[in-house]
């Protein structure tokens, strides 16, 4: 998945809803321009080559020898150093080069002062040399040549005179070694400095060459053995760029014949390619971790950009903690260029890669924190004074019954007067639980609506009439109705028991509602909704398999003898692509699959709605943990009126806030938001059985190697 700007240049504006239209292309390349052609296409990075030699072993491919040669250049080098008589230095270097067939790197430096030769005992002019080699076989050859040019043995004698002579020889040898080491160190420093300046360039060049020859080995050799045939996927918008690259390669390689570019017809499923930028790429990776979208299937990432950080913030709502997350993320974004060029640890790499997701999460956390009116669990009357005052001095410690409304309703978020009262927890429990159901039903409805757009895009009227419509009816007859009841109860202030209403809607649908009635004719409405929900289940299960069977029979009627394809090209593409239209239709398999899908949706409608209650549970847990740390650590330390205890309490509070609330709770809320998107939202419309577009690109190759 490449990164791309929003518009201008070669590419059309990004469209995350549907993947880029793809085409299967064939390129016929003359042998003399093949290397440069693949190199230019690697720079372009918009062609995914198919392996046309998959039946061949790596050693049977056209460019196996070149690829092996490049591999040998990437092995670690050994080296040998020593002294050689100056008059023999050129012969020594020539023999080394010939014996190893040029697979050594040798450098020599003149020693200005004569050194004592251990064999003759006389001073002689010598050169210090260093030889870099690869492999034990080369090492043994070098050692033999060095021995032939004056290697010495040092036997030890018992005779005192000979021992004295040996001491003299060893002293001379030590002097020689010291001179060798000094000259070698100086030469090594110069050589390593020279290599260090060019190493990255060499390394990049070797990696590029290896990638080029690896790709060339995926191309098939034409029968004339004068050109190579390549097939691969590319975005439709890249056709002009690919053809321009082919023309440049032909001109730069002085080829008399240009490459041939043509689009092939195939029934093979193309890869999925979404062009993203640094802001949207992390969200797209979250979606792709569940499964890569089928070709041109609706992409959940469009909505996940907003809904993922929002659902995270519903569980993490505290504008103090949100500001802490925002500051940490702004540091990563501010130093973006610095961190992107460094090698980071696993955790830091993950945080840096998702910096814009965390940025959105922190903004939404500040927003929901203002709605919850919590700053490290402390309420603040930011937008107006509280709408309530106490009847007497003790009411704030007892219950909200003692409060009287003296001002207009608090304009934004939760009135700060609720915090610290006995009725705070029951009130927030009720509020957040109902809010979680509303958010969950809304997101599940969005998922079902997306299945309609998928069916419309792929021209599947069966899925519209016997999947989308029954699913919308079933979900909203039960939980859509529950959402409407919640809103009516909030608006009217009714004391109706919604648990009782929903349970007895199934158990005793004809009973009178009594005090639980929220609007006129509610019982009739419930009977109609219950009937619609029951009817929608067989509508999901039965018609679709029979209609698919009928369509299959009509499509294959009178086709016992299929007509021959018009061209050899079409036959070639069909053989490689594999047609899905001729697959055998198994009615029993289709029916069982539809049965499983129906049962999964019906049961999932209940379990998925219940799953959204995690928004309520984690939000309350975060709020209570924050309150406990503030009251039982910071306020408790403050009450001792001792500066040492206050400092210790402050440190404990900071570590508890950072370690538990800003790290563990962030990770917990992130994982729960991830589950809600993967399971509750995406399973309503997202198949995710495609495969990602993986173009041949030098940029991607370099990133993978790192």
XYZ file of C-alpha atoms in Angstrom:
706
model
C 0.000 0.000 0.000
C 1.755 3.074 -1.190
C 1.632 6.601 0.085
C 0.515 9.279 -2.263
C -0.601 12.840 -2.289
C -4.140 13.874 -2.777
C -3.962 15.087 -6.324
C -1.913 16.648 -9.062
C 0.906 15.071 -11.001
C 0.320 11.622 -12.435
C -2.294 10.435 -10.034
C -6.007 11.197 -9.569
C -7.308 12.238 -6.125
C -7.356 9.527 -3.454
C -10.549 7.567 -2.988
C -10.535 5.397 0.114
C -14.077 4.096 -0.362
C -13.180 1.813 -3.291
C -9.784 0.412 -4.181
C -8.051 1.616 -7.325
C -9.246 0.050 -10.629
C -6.590 -2.502 -11.615
C -5.591 -4.101 -14.911
C -3.543 -7.131 -15.897
C -0.815 -5.954 -18.248
C 1.702 -7.762 -20.433
C 5.079 -6.294 -21.348
C 7.352 -7.809 -23.998
C 10.893 -6.537 -23.409
C 13.968 -6.995 -25.652
C 16.838 -8.745 -23.855
C 19.225 -5.797 -24.237
C 16.890 -3.385 -22.413
C 15.399 -5.822 -19.872
C 17.658 -4.815 -16.978
C 17.088 -1.082 -17.408
C 13.349 -1.591 -17.967
C 12.898 -3.440 -14.685
C 15.066 -0.842 -12.938
C 12.863 2.029 -14.158
C 9.688 0.136 -13.229
C 11.175 -0.431 -9.762
C 11.703 3.319 -9.436
C 8.077 3.851 -10.484
C 6.757 1.231 -8.028
C 3.357 0.659 -9.656
C 3.660 -2.837 -11.181
C 3.165 -6.130 -9.317
C 4.900 -8.789 -11.430
C 3.502 -12.310 -11.679
C 5.916 -15.218 -11.493
C 5.676 -16.852 -14.916
C 8.396 -19.387 -13.972
C 6.773 -20.778 -10.832
C 7.218 -24.364 -12.101
C 11.013 -23.884 -12.362
C 13.480 -24.233 -9.524
C 15.607 -21.171 -8.616
C 18.614 -22.703 -10.395
C 16.752 -23.189 -13.688
C 15.846 -19.561 -14.161
C 17.406 -17.283 -16.757
C 19.260 -14.963 -14.399
C 20.058 -17.456 -11.619
C 23.827 -17.012 -12.099
C 23.643 -13.196 -11.798
C 21.478 -13.377 -8.694
C 23.862 -15.873 -7.095
C 26.816 -13.628 -7.964
C 25.152 -10.676 -6.206
C 24.396 -12.861 -3.181
C 28.083 -13.716 -2.964
C 28.886 -9.985 -2.792
C 26.746 -9.617 0.303
C 28.645 -12.187 2.425
C 30.936 -11.017 5.243
C 34.595 -10.485 4.257
C 37.717 -11.802 6.008
C 41.137 -10.205 5.748
C 44.854 -10.994 6.117
C 47.745 -8.570 6.650
C 51.513 -8.918 6.465
C 54.783 -7.788 4.941
C 56.142 -8.635 1.511
C 59.512 -7.693 -0.051
C 59.061 -4.559 -2.106
C 60.619 -6.029 -5.221
C 58.141 -8.935 -5.127
C 55.064 -6.831 -4.317
C 53.735 -6.510 -7.879
C 54.221 -10.216 -8.622
C 52.614 -11.082 -5.274
C 49.545 -8.974 -6.079
C 49.258 -10.374 -9.619
C 49.434 -14.019 -8.463
C 46.824 -13.372 -5.739
C 44.488 -11.839 -8.321
C 44.872 -14.743 -10.740
C 44.678 -17.512 -8.134
C 41.376 -16.187 -6.755
C 40.035 -15.086 -10.164
C 39.762 -11.525 -9.014
C 37.674 -12.310 -5.922
C 39.999 -10.474 -3.519
C 40.550 -6.849 -2.603
C 44.223 -5.989 -1.981
C 45.950 -2.787 -0.987
C 49.673 -2.174 -0.312
C 51.557 0.624 1.422
C 55.294 1.326 1.362
C 57.160 1.206 4.700
C 59.511 4.174 4.632
C 62.191 2.725 6.951
C 63.825 -0.675 6.224
C 62.822 -3.490 8.617
C 64.830 -6.530 9.735
C 64.058 -9.666 7.748
C 63.779 -12.585 10.250
C 65.201 -15.016 7.681
C 68.352 -13.121 6.721
C 68.735 -10.911 9.767
C 69.371 -7.997 7.461
C 67.370 -4.881 6.935
C 65.181 -4.974 3.861
C 62.686 -2.720 2.179
C 59.183 -4.146 2.435
C 55.540 -3.243 1.798
C 52.682 -3.836 4.245
C 49.618 -5.366 2.598
C 46.002 -6.133 3.494
C 43.926 -8.688 1.559
C 40.124 -8.918 1.902
C 38.642 -12.233 0.830
C 35.409 -14.233 0.960
C 35.267 -17.916 1.921
C 37.638 -20.475 3.408
C 38.759 -21.709 0.006
C 40.119 -18.289 -0.901
C 41.775 -18.024 2.496
C 43.734 -21.269 2.030
C 44.982 -20.122 -1.393
C 46.130 -16.786 0.042
C 47.986 -18.500 2.904
C 49.851 -20.780 0.468
C 50.871 -17.831 -1.715
C 52.016 -15.868 1.342
C 54.118 -18.856 2.451
C 55.671 -19.085 -1.015
C 56.659 -15.411 -0.749
C 58.520 -15.775 2.582
C 56.477 -17.144 5.458
C 58.667 -18.168 8.415
C 58.648 -20.977 11.026
C 60.056 -20.405 14.508
C 61.484 -23.628 16.130
C 62.737 -23.362 19.759
C 66.220 -24.809 20.588
C 67.761 -25.937 23.981
C 71.207 -24.527 23.116
C 71.927 -21.282 25.012
C 73.701 -19.701 22.070
C 70.836 -20.485 19.759
C 68.428 -19.180 22.354
C 70.287 -15.858 22.429
C 70.196 -15.796 18.657
C 66.455 -16.525 18.769
C 65.933 -13.638 21.206
C 67.646 -11.346 18.749
C 65.446 -12.666 15.956
C 62.294 -12.283 18.068
C 63.260 -8.719 18.937
C 63.674 -7.978 15.258
C 60.361 -9.671 14.589
C 58.654 -7.559 17.270
C 60.075 -4.428 15.706
C 58.806 -5.603 12.349
C 55.366 -6.380 13.819
C 55.169 -2.984 15.518
C 55.994 -1.297 12.245
C 53.458 -3.536 10.470
C 50.743 -2.790 13.030
C 51.357 0.965 12.932
C 51.312 1.040 9.146
C 48.328 -1.341 9.046
C 46.317 0.751 11.487
C 46.967 3.901 9.547
C 46.097 2.255 6.253
C 43.012 0.581 7.782
C 41.700 3.893 9.080
C 42.092 5.511 5.670
C 40.518 2.518 3.926
C 37.581 2.219 6.356
C 36.914 5.931 6.127
C 36.820 5.663 2.330
C 34.567 2.585 2.494
C 32.318 4.187 5.128
C 31.609 7.149 2.866
C 30.517 4.869 0.043
C 29.097 1.872 1.931
C 25.456 3.000 1.943
C 25.629 3.751 -1.763
C 27.232 0.360 -2.493
C 24.761 -1.461 -0.265
C 21.808 0.221 -1.960
C 23.238 -0.584 -5.369
C 23.700 -4.273 -4.481
C 20.158 -4.526 -3.087
C 18.754 -2.895 -6.220
C 20.691 -5.235 -8.488
C 19.533 -8.280 -6.536
C 15.896 -7.089 -6.686
C 16.192 -6.467 -10.433
C 17.566 -9.927 -11.192
C 15.059 -11.554 -8.837
C 12.277 -9.852 -10.809
C 13.869 -10.745 -14.162
C 13.777 -14.390 -13.073
C 9.977 -14.063 -12.821
C 9.781 -13.191 -16.530
C 9.414 -15.912 -19.120
C 11.821 -16.265 -22.027
C 10.240 -15.918 -25.456
C 10.574 -18.826 -27.900
C 12.980 -16.739 -29.999
C 15.117 -16.174 -26.872
C 15.475 -12.543 -27.896
C 12.944 -11.012 -25.553
C 11.336 -11.508 -22.149
C 7.596 -11.604 -21.441
C 6.300 -10.046 -18.219
C 2.795 -10.068 -16.767
C 1.605 -8.164 -13.770
C -1.007 -5.976 -12.139
C -0.971 -2.212 -12.234
C -3.459 0.560 -11.438
C -5.305 1.860 -14.482
C -4.098 5.417 -13.839
C -0.450 4.244 -14.094
C -0.626 3.131 -17.758
C 0.958 6.307 -19.142
C 3.722 6.296 -16.530
C 4.565 2.657 -17.273
C 4.715 3.285 -21.013
C 6.931 6.331 -20.472
C 9.288 4.227 -18.331
C 9.443 1.574 -21.063
C 10.295 4.215 -23.688
C 13.040 5.736 -21.529
C 14.547 2.298 -20.891
C 14.620 1.529 -24.630
C 16.300 4.861 -25.420
C 18.845 4.720 -22.571
C 19.851 1.125 -23.409
C 20.225 1.967 -27.128
C 17.781 -0.786 -28.001
C 16.692 -0.856 -31.609
C 13.298 -2.293 -30.665
C 11.002 -0.813 -28.039
C 9.020 -2.736 -25.431
C 5.419 -3.730 -26.183
C 2.782 -2.832 -23.561
C -0.741 -4.288 -23.709
C -3.684 -4.853 -21.360
C -4.939 -8.444 -21.032
C -8.467 -9.646 -20.371
C -8.804 -11.996 -17.419
C -11.308 -13.293 -14.885
C -8.681 -13.474 -12.174
C -9.424 -11.373 -9.075
C -7.136 -8.298 -9.073
C -5.219 -7.195 -5.977
C -6.516 -4.436 -3.737
C -4.722 -1.091 -3.769
C -5.635 1.923 -1.637
C -3.447 4.979 -2.046
C -2.959 6.438 1.420
C -0.926 9.196 3.025
C 0.826 9.342 6.395
C -2.447 10.304 8.100
C -4.656 7.535 6.709
C -2.071 4.724 6.370
C -2.199 3.678 10.057
C -6.006 3.402 10.025
C -5.837 1.377 6.810
C -3.318 -0.959 8.462
C -5.798 -1.498 11.336
C -8.471 -2.518 8.813
C -6.055 -4.707 6.818
C -4.989 -6.529 9.983
C -8.528 -7.997 10.044
C -8.422 -8.837 6.330
C -7.568 -7.100 3.079
C -10.633 -5.809 1.261
C -11.838 -7.737 -1.763
C -11.212 -5.882 -5.023
C -13.294 -2.651 -4.975
C -15.232 -3.715 -1.888
C -16.377 -0.846 0.345
C -13.528 0.095 2.663
C -14.337 0.366 6.400
C -11.304 2.641 6.764
C -13.312 5.631 5.524
C -15.499 5.521 8.652
C -12.864 4.028 10.959
C -10.839 7.265 10.671
C -13.537 8.925 12.814
C -15.379 6.112 14.608
C -12.275 4.352 15.955
C -10.856 7.310 17.932
C -14.385 8.329 18.953
C -15.265 4.931 20.482
C -11.854 4.894 22.151
C -12.613 8.301 23.659
C -16.031 7.170 24.917
C -14.141 4.659 27.099
C -11.236 7.011 27.915
C -13.114 10.293 28.377
C -11.050 12.638 30.565
C -9.791 15.898 29.121
C -6.797 15.947 31.470
C -5.631 12.537 30.303
C -6.488 13.541 26.727
C -4.161 16.574 26.990
C -1.345 14.302 28.236
C -1.842 12.009 25.226
C -1.982 15.032 22.920
C 1.319 16.440 24.215
C 3.065 13.076 23.794
C 1.704 12.743 20.257
C 2.634 16.309 19.315
C 6.226 15.502 20.336
C 6.234 12.546 17.917
C 4.682 14.609 15.118
C 7.003 17.583 15.714
C 10.085 15.302 15.482
C 8.647 13.285 12.602
C 11.621 13.704 10.264
C 14.105 12.865 12.990
C 12.330 9.655 14.106
C 11.562 8.475 10.571
C 15.289 8.329 9.781
C 16.190 6.436 12.964
C 15.893 2.777 13.921
C 13.404 2.675 16.807
C 12.500 -0.101 19.232
C 9.429 -2.265 18.671
C 7.129 -0.324 21.039
C 8.388 3.087 19.934
C 8.116 2.035 16.272
C 4.485 1.047 16.835
C 3.651 4.304 18.651
C 5.398 6.412 16.001
C 3.657 4.577 13.149
C 0.253 5.248 14.750
C 1.007 8.816 15.805
C -1.882 10.328 13.844
C -4.320 7.721 15.181
C -3.215 8.572 18.743
C -3.507 12.261 17.840
C -7.155 11.748 16.846
C -7.750 9.612 19.946
C -6.411 12.392 22.184
C -8.610 15.055 20.531
C -11.740 12.935 20.922
C -10.735 12.119 24.530
C -10.613 15.837 25.300
C -14.045 16.240 23.676
C -15.688 13.370 25.599
C -13.843 14.451 28.762
C -15.504 17.853 28.474
C -18.869 16.105 28.029
C -18.221 13.914 31.113
C -16.800 17.030 32.846
C -13.746 15.207 34.168
C -10.205 16.560 34.506
C -8.209 13.857 36.302
C -11.645 12.967 37.793
C -12.215 16.572 39.004
C -15.308 18.431 37.662
C -14.985 22.067 36.621
C -17.819 24.534 35.820
C -16.072 25.616 32.614
C -19.046 26.766 30.557
C -21.391 28.106 33.244
C -22.170 27.746 36.947
C -24.141 24.653 37.970
C -27.856 24.835 37.368
C -28.557 23.558 40.912
C -28.040 24.793 44.448
C -28.540 23.065 47.777
C -31.587 23.505 49.978
C -29.327 23.220 53.018
C -25.648 22.746 53.840
C -25.802 18.921 54.061
C -27.561 18.141 50.789
C -24.427 17.834 48.639
C -23.234 14.978 50.839
C -26.555 13.145 50.838
C -28.505 12.999 47.600
C -29.612 15.141 44.691
C -33.116 15.258 46.147
C -31.874 18.178 48.248
C -30.956 20.174 45.135
C -33.167 22.831 43.576
C -32.791 24.270 40.069
C -31.948 27.945 40.234
C -30.355 28.597 36.801
C -30.618 27.502 33.193
C -29.537 23.961 32.297
C -25.765 23.494 32.132
C -25.015 24.267 28.449
C -22.445 21.588 27.531
C -21.823 18.182 29.046
C -22.508 16.913 32.529
C -23.463 19.351 35.268
C -20.562 19.365 37.795
C -22.999 19.109 40.692
C -23.476 15.367 40.029
C -19.881 14.555 40.976
C -19.407 13.522 44.570
C -23.069 12.826 45.320
C -24.533 9.457 46.310
C -26.630 9.366 43.156
C -23.602 9.995 40.873
C -22.891 6.319 40.130
C -26.543 5.247 39.491
C -27.062 8.311 37.296
C -23.868 7.758 35.243
C -24.592 4.031 35.025
C -27.974 4.696 33.453
C -26.696 7.477 31.194
C -23.636 5.653 29.825
C -25.402 2.320 29.410
C -28.151 3.869 27.276
C -25.606 5.926 25.369
C -23.616 2.754 24.586
C -26.703 1.062 23.146
C -27.479 4.095 20.958
C -23.907 4.227 19.634
C -23.832 0.468 19.034
C -27.127 0.307 17.156
C -26.100 3.318 15.054
C -22.782 1.749 14.052
C -24.369 -1.637 13.288
C -26.964 0.105 11.106
C -24.121 1.856 9.304
C -22.518 -1.543 8.655
C -25.759 -2.941 7.190
C -26.204 0.185 5.042
C -22.688 -0.369 3.683
C -23.741 -3.891 2.646
C -26.414 -2.209 0.498
C -23.808 -0.062 -1.263
C -21.654 -3.149 -1.812
C -24.581 -5.048 -3.321
C -25.480 -2.081 -5.507
C -21.892 -1.633 -6.689
C -21.539 -5.330 -7.587
C -25.080 -5.345 -9.105
C -26.381 -8.025 -6.757
C -30.129 -7.452 -6.400
C -30.395 -10.725 -4.446
C -28.267 -9.297 -1.642
C -30.336 -6.109 -1.595
C -33.738 -7.802 -1.325
C -32.835 -10.869 0.741
C -29.921 -9.650 2.859
C -29.926 -5.895 3.321
C -33.690 -5.353 3.742
C -34.368 -8.322 6.114
C -31.328 -7.433 8.221
C -32.402 -3.804 8.554
C -35.918 -4.896 9.507
C -34.730 -7.450 12.072
C -32.170 -5.214 13.788
C -34.369 -2.134 13.965
C -37.555 -4.007 14.902
C -35.797 -4.981 18.131
C -32.835 -2.790 18.980
C -33.744 0.151 16.788
C -37.040 0.182 18.664
C -35.146 0.026 21.982
C -33.094 3.057 20.889
C -36.258 4.999 20.096
C -37.660 4.122 23.534
C -34.460 5.413 25.191
C -34.724 8.740 23.373
C -38.457 9.072 24.197
C -37.731 8.325 27.865
C -35.011 10.983 27.949
C -37.262 13.550 26.277
C -40.373 12.886 28.388
C -38.751 12.052 31.735
C -40.862 8.901 31.952
C -40.230 6.334 34.717
C -40.980 3.369 32.400
C -38.883 0.233 32.896
C -37.334 -0.494 29.503
C -36.086 -3.914 30.667
C -39.672 -4.912 31.379
C -40.880 -3.519 28.045
C -38.345 -5.456 25.957
C -38.633 -8.758 27.869
C -42.428 -8.900 27.810
C -42.494 -7.791 24.178
C -41.411 -11.409 23.525
C -42.897 -13.278 26.468
C -46.341 -11.606 26.606
C -46.740 -9.369 23.554
C -50.529 -8.998 24.009
C -50.414 -7.840 27.668
C -51.177 -4.255 28.566
C -48.116 -2.095 29.261
C -49.645 -0.060 32.081
C -47.192 2.443 33.593
C -44.498 1.317 31.124
C -46.343 2.790 28.142
C -44.365 5.617 26.576
C -46.593 6.618 23.640
C -50.113 5.859 22.299
C -50.709 2.548 20.475
C -47.354 1.263 21.743
C -48.657 -2.329 22.095
C -49.837 -2.379 18.457
C -46.506 -1.032 17.274
C -44.675 -3.729 19.264
C -46.823 -6.503 17.751
C -46.100 -5.235 14.231
C -42.366 -4.975 14.939
C -42.254 -8.451 16.463
C -44.073 -9.876 13.435
C -41.651 -8.129 11.047
C -38.649 -9.455 12.978
C -39.973 -13.033 12.820
C -40.806 -12.794 9.096
C -37.377 -11.339 8.227
C -35.558 -14.485 9.438
C -36.931 -16.889 6.769
C -36.525 -14.066 4.221
C -32.813 -14.078 4.985
C -32.557 -17.869 4.945
C -34.682 -19.365 2.161
C -34.940 -17.267 -1.040
C -31.243 -16.554 -1.718
C -29.995 -20.178 -2.217
C -32.880 -21.025 -4.580
C -32.451 -17.821 -6.589
C -28.698 -18.437 -6.928
C -29.419 -21.987 -8.117
C -31.896 -20.710 -10.695
C -29.428 -18.078 -11.930
C -26.695 -20.689 -12.248
C -28.933 -23.025 -14.277
C -30.022 -20.190 -16.589
C -26.427 -19.096 -17.110
C -25.235 -22.602 -18.055
C -28.273 -23.766 -19.973
C -27.291 -25.044 -23.450
C -23.573 -24.616 -22.765
C -22.526 -28.252 -22.837
C -20.184 -27.343 -25.672
C -18.412 -24.067 -24.945
C -17.214 -21.961 -27.910
C -13.490 -21.666 -28.497
C -11.818 -18.412 -27.543
C -10.940 -16.096 -30.385
C -7.221 -15.668 -29.786
C -4.312 -17.515 -28.271
C -3.844 -14.549 -25.966
C -7.243 -15.077 -24.378
C -6.508 -18.761 -23.875
C -3.219 -17.884 -22.247
C -4.816 -15.451 -19.815
C -7.639 -17.829 -18.887
C -5.155 -20.598 -18.204
C -3.146 -18.380 -15.903
C -6.038 -16.510 -14.352
C -8.391 -19.342 -13.616
C -12.036 -18.658 -14.313
C -14.435 -18.628 -11.400
C -17.475 -18.696 -13.622
C -17.140 -22.388 -14.444
C -16.994 -23.590 -10.848
C -19.435 -26.309 -9.942
C -22.528 -25.091 -8.100
C -23.196 -26.988 -4.864
C -26.705 -26.135 -3.657
C -26.255 -27.907 -0.311
C -23.061 -25.959 0.366
C -24.741 -22.652 -0.523
C -27.761 -23.454 1.658
C -25.641 -24.428 4.672
C -23.561 -21.277 4.243
C -26.723 -19.163 4.163
C -28.080 -20.973 7.216
C -24.894 -20.249 9.151
C -24.933 -16.627 7.998
C -28.576 -16.196 9.096
C -28.051 -17.784 12.520
C -24.896 -15.724 12.993
C -26.715 -12.490 12.218
C -29.768 -13.245 14.388
C -27.714 -14.269 17.416
C -25.118 -11.599 16.649
C -27.746 -8.865 16.731
C -28.237 -9.652 20.422
C -24.618 -10.394 21.340
C -23.207 -7.484 19.353
C -25.584 -5.016 20.982
C -24.583 -6.373 24.384
C -20.937 -6.112 23.331
C -21.254 -2.344 22.967
C -21.948 -2.169 26.704
C -18.166 -2.368 27.089
C -18.237 1.356 26.271
C -20.204 1.910 29.472
C -18.124 -0.506 31.566
C -14.694 0.817 30.572
C -15.794 4.434 30.813
C -16.963 3.903 34.401
C -13.828 1.909 35.249
C -11.576 4.684 33.918
C -13.512 7.325 35.831
C -13.478 5.371 39.102
C -9.762 4.520 38.842
C -8.944 8.166 38.220
C -11.098 9.174 41.200
C -9.438 6.595 43.478
C -5.925 7.764 42.561
C -6.885 11.392 43.167
C -8.736 10.897 46.465
C -6.778 8.023 48.035
C -3.312 9.144 46.997
C -3.089 12.875 46.297
C -5.773 14.201 48.669
C -4.741 11.742 51.395
C -1.119 12.935 51.173
C -2.296 16.547 51.192
C -4.209 15.957 54.436
C -1.052 15.157 56.444
C 0.309 18.728 56.099
C 3.793 17.272 55.665
C 5.821 18.329 52.648
C 7.747 15.025 52.496
C 4.533 12.951 52.466
C 3.073 15.350 49.898
C 6.089 14.886 47.588
C 5.916 11.092 47.934
C 2.146 11.148 47.354
C 2.594 13.362 44.284
C 5.210 11.004 42.822
C 2.995 7.964 43.464
C 0.037 9.790 41.859
C 2.084 10.686 38.760
C 3.418 7.153 38.329
C -0.040 5.622 38.901
C -1.630 8.046 36.424
C 1.005 7.474 33.744
C 1.462 3.720 34.263
C -2.158 2.684 34.795
C -4.370 5.357 33.209
C -2.183 6.643 30.370
C -0.547 3.345 29.378
C -2.605 0.336 30.506
C -6.011 2.004 30.151
C -5.033 3.451 26.771
C -4.038 -0.005 25.547
C -7.200 -1.554 27.007
C -9.522 1.009 25.400
C -7.619 0.679 22.106
C -8.085 -3.109 22.026
C -11.795 -2.869 22.894
C -12.353 -0.251 20.169
C -10.499 -2.559 17.798
C -12.803 -5.458 18.669
C -15.938 -3.338 18.177
C -14.797 -2.408 14.678
C -13.561 -5.830 13.616
C -16.456 -7.915 14.971
C -19.520 -5.748 15.556
C -19.120 -3.308 12.651
C -17.144 -4.948 9.850
C -18.878 -8.342 9.926
C -22.078 -6.667 8.720
C -20.679 -5.960 5.251
C -16.933 -6.603 5.003
C -15.685 -9.864 3.482
C -11.984 -9.023 3.691
C -10.866 -11.967 1.527
C -8.781 -10.015 -0.992
C -5.028 -9.702 -1.281
C -2.897 -6.596 -1.120
C -1.236 -4.986 -4.117
C 2.504 -5.612 -3.702
C 4.300 -3.718 -6.477
C 7.962 -4.108 -7.360
C 9.401 -0.989 -5.769
C 12.914 -0.097 -4.660
C 11.459 1.988 -1.823
C 9.502 -0.971 -0.413
C 12.517 -3.283 -0.900
C 14.758 -0.939 1.110
C 12.180 -0.701 3.932
C 11.827 -4.496 4.121
C 15.593 -4.965 4.343
C 15.788 -2.484 7.192
